[in-house]
Short mmCIF file of C-alpha atoms in Angstrom, two decimals:
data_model
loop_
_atom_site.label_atom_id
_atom_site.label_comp_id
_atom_site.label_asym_id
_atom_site.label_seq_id
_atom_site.Cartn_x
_atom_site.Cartn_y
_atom_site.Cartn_z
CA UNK A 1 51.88 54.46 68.87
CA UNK A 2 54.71 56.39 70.89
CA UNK A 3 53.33 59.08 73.16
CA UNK A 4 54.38 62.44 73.61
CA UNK A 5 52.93 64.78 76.16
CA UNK A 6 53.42 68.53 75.68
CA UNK A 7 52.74 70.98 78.82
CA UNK A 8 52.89 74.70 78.37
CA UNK A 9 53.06 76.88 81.02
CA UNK A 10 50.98 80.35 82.41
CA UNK A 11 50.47 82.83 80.09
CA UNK A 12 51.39 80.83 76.72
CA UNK A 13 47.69 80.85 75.78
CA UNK A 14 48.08 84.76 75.12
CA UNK A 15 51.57 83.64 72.48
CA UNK A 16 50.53 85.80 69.44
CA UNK A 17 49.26 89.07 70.94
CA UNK A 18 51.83 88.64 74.11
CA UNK A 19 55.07 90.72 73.44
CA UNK A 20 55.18 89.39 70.02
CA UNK A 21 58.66 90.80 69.43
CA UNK A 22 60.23 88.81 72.02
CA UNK A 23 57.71 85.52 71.99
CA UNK A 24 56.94 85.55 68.04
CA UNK A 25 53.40 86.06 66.15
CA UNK A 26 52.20 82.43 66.43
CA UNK A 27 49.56 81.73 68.45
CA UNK A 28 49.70 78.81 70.92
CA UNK A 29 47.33 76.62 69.06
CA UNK A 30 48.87 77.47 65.88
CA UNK A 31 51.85 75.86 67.48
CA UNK A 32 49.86 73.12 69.01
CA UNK A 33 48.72 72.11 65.49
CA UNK A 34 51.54 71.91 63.61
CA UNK A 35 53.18 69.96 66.39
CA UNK A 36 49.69 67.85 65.78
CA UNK A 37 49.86 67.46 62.49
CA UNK A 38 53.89 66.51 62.24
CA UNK A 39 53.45 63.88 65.08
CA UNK A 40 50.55 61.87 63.54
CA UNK A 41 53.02 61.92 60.14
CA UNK A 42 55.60 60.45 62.29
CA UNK A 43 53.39 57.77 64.08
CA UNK A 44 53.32 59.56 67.28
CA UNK A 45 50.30 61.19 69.47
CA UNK A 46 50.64 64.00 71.40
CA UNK A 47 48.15 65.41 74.63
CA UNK A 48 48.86 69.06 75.01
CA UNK A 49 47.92 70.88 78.07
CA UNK A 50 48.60 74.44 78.83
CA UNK A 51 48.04 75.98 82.90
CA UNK A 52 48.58 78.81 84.63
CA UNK A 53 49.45 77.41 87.70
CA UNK A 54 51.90 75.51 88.99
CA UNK A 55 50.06 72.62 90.76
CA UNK A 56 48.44 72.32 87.57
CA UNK A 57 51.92 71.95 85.39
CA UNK A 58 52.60 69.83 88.75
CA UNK A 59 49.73 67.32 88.22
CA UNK A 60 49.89 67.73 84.04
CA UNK A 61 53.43 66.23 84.58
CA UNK A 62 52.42 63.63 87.13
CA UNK A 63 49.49 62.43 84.20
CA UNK A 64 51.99 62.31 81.69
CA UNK A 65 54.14 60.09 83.58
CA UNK A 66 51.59 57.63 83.62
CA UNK A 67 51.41 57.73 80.01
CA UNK A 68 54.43 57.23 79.62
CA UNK A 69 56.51 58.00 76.49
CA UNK A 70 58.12 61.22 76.52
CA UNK A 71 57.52 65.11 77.64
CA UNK A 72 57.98 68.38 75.92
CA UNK A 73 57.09 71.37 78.36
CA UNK A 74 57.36 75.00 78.46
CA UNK A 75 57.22 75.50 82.10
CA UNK A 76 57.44 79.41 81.50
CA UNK A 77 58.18 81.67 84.19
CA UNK A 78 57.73 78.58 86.36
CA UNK A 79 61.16 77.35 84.84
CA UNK A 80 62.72 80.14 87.03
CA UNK A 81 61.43 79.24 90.53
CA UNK A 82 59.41 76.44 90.68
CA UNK A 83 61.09 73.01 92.69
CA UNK A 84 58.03 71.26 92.69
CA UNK A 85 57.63 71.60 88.87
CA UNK A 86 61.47 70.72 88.88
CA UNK A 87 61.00 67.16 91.15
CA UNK A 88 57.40 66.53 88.87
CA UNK A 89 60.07 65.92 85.50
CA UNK A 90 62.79 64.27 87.71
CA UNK A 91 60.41 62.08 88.31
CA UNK A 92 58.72 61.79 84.46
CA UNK A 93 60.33 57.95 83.27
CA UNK A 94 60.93 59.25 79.77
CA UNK A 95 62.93 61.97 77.80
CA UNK A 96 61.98 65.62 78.66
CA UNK A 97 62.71 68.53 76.67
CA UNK A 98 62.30 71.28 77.52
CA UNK A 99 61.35 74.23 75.66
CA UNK A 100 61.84 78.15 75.71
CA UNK A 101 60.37 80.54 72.53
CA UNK A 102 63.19 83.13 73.54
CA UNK A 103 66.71 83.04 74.51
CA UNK A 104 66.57 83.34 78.03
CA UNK A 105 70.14 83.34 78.16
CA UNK A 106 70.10 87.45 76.44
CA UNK A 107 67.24 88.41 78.47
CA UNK A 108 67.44 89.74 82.40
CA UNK A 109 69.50 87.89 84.85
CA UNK A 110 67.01 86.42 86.86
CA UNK A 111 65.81 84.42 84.03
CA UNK A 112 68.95 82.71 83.38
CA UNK A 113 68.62 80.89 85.99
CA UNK A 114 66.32 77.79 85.36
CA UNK A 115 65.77 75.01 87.72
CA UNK A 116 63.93 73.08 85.60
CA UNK A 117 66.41 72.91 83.34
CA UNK A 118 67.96 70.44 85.51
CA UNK A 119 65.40 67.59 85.14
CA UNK A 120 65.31 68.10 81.08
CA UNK A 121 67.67 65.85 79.05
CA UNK A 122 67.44 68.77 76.69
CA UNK A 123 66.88 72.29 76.78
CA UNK A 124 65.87 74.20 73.50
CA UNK A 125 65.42 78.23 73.66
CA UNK A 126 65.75 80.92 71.15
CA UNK A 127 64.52 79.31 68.30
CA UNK A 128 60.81 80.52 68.31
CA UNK A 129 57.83 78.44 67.79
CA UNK A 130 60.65 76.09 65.81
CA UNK A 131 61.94 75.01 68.98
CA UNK A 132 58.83 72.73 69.54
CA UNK A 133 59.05 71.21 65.81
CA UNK A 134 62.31 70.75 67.36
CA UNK A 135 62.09 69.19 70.73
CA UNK A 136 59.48 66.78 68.61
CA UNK A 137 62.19 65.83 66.38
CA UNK A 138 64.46 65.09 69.29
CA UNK A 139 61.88 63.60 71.65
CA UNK A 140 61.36 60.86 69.20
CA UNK A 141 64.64 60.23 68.27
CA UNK A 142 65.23 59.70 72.06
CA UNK A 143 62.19 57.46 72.30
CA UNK A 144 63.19 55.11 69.22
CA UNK A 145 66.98 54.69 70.37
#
């Protein structure tokens, strides 16, 4: 069974009451379940983890590695200033998405800048709670090549 490890970062355990014109109405474990539910369909398993701190994304990241397989995270705010969290996915052996609920390309400046970016084979943003369904899609399709 392929492995997928999905890591979301602080404050995406308050997605549904959170700014929910910017981050959507669906709640994190709304997400979470879906994601669930489309994974076992397509003969994968998924560990989800969410932290609101950035040793714990840290050591999340360094678990999944073990596991192997591949990584979907939302590192959050952390994608903006975090080069620990950054070095954690260089080092993850699989594909890493990463994934954004807005487009943090239209929002202030100082989130256009992402360093984690730069460890992700893929970055999705702007597509909502889609953008997971999506990085799923994609994580496998890397996995299976």
């Amino acid at each position: 069974m392929v492995e997928i490890t999905l890591i979301n970062g602080p404050n995406l355990a308050a997605l549904g009451s959170r700014e929910p014109d910017i981050y959507g109405h669906e709640t994190l474990q709304e997400i979470v379940s879906t994601l669930f539910r489309r994974a076992s369909e397509m003969g994968a398993r998924i560990t989800s983890v969410q932290a609101d701190g950035e040793g714990q994304v840290v050591s999340a990241v360094n678990t999944a590695a073990e596991r192997g397989g591949a990584l979907i995270i939302n590192p959050g705010a952390f994608s903006h200033s975090s080069v620990a969290i950054m070095d954690s996915m260089s080092a993850f052996p699989g594909p890493v998405i990463e994934v954004h609920l807005s487009n943090v390309h239209g929002r202030e400046q100082f989130r256009r800048r992402m360093l984690t970016a730069a460890a992700a084979d893929a970055v999705i943003c702007g597509a909502g709670a889609l953008g997971y369904s999506l990085a799923l899609d994609l994580a496998l399709n890397l996995l299976r090549r």
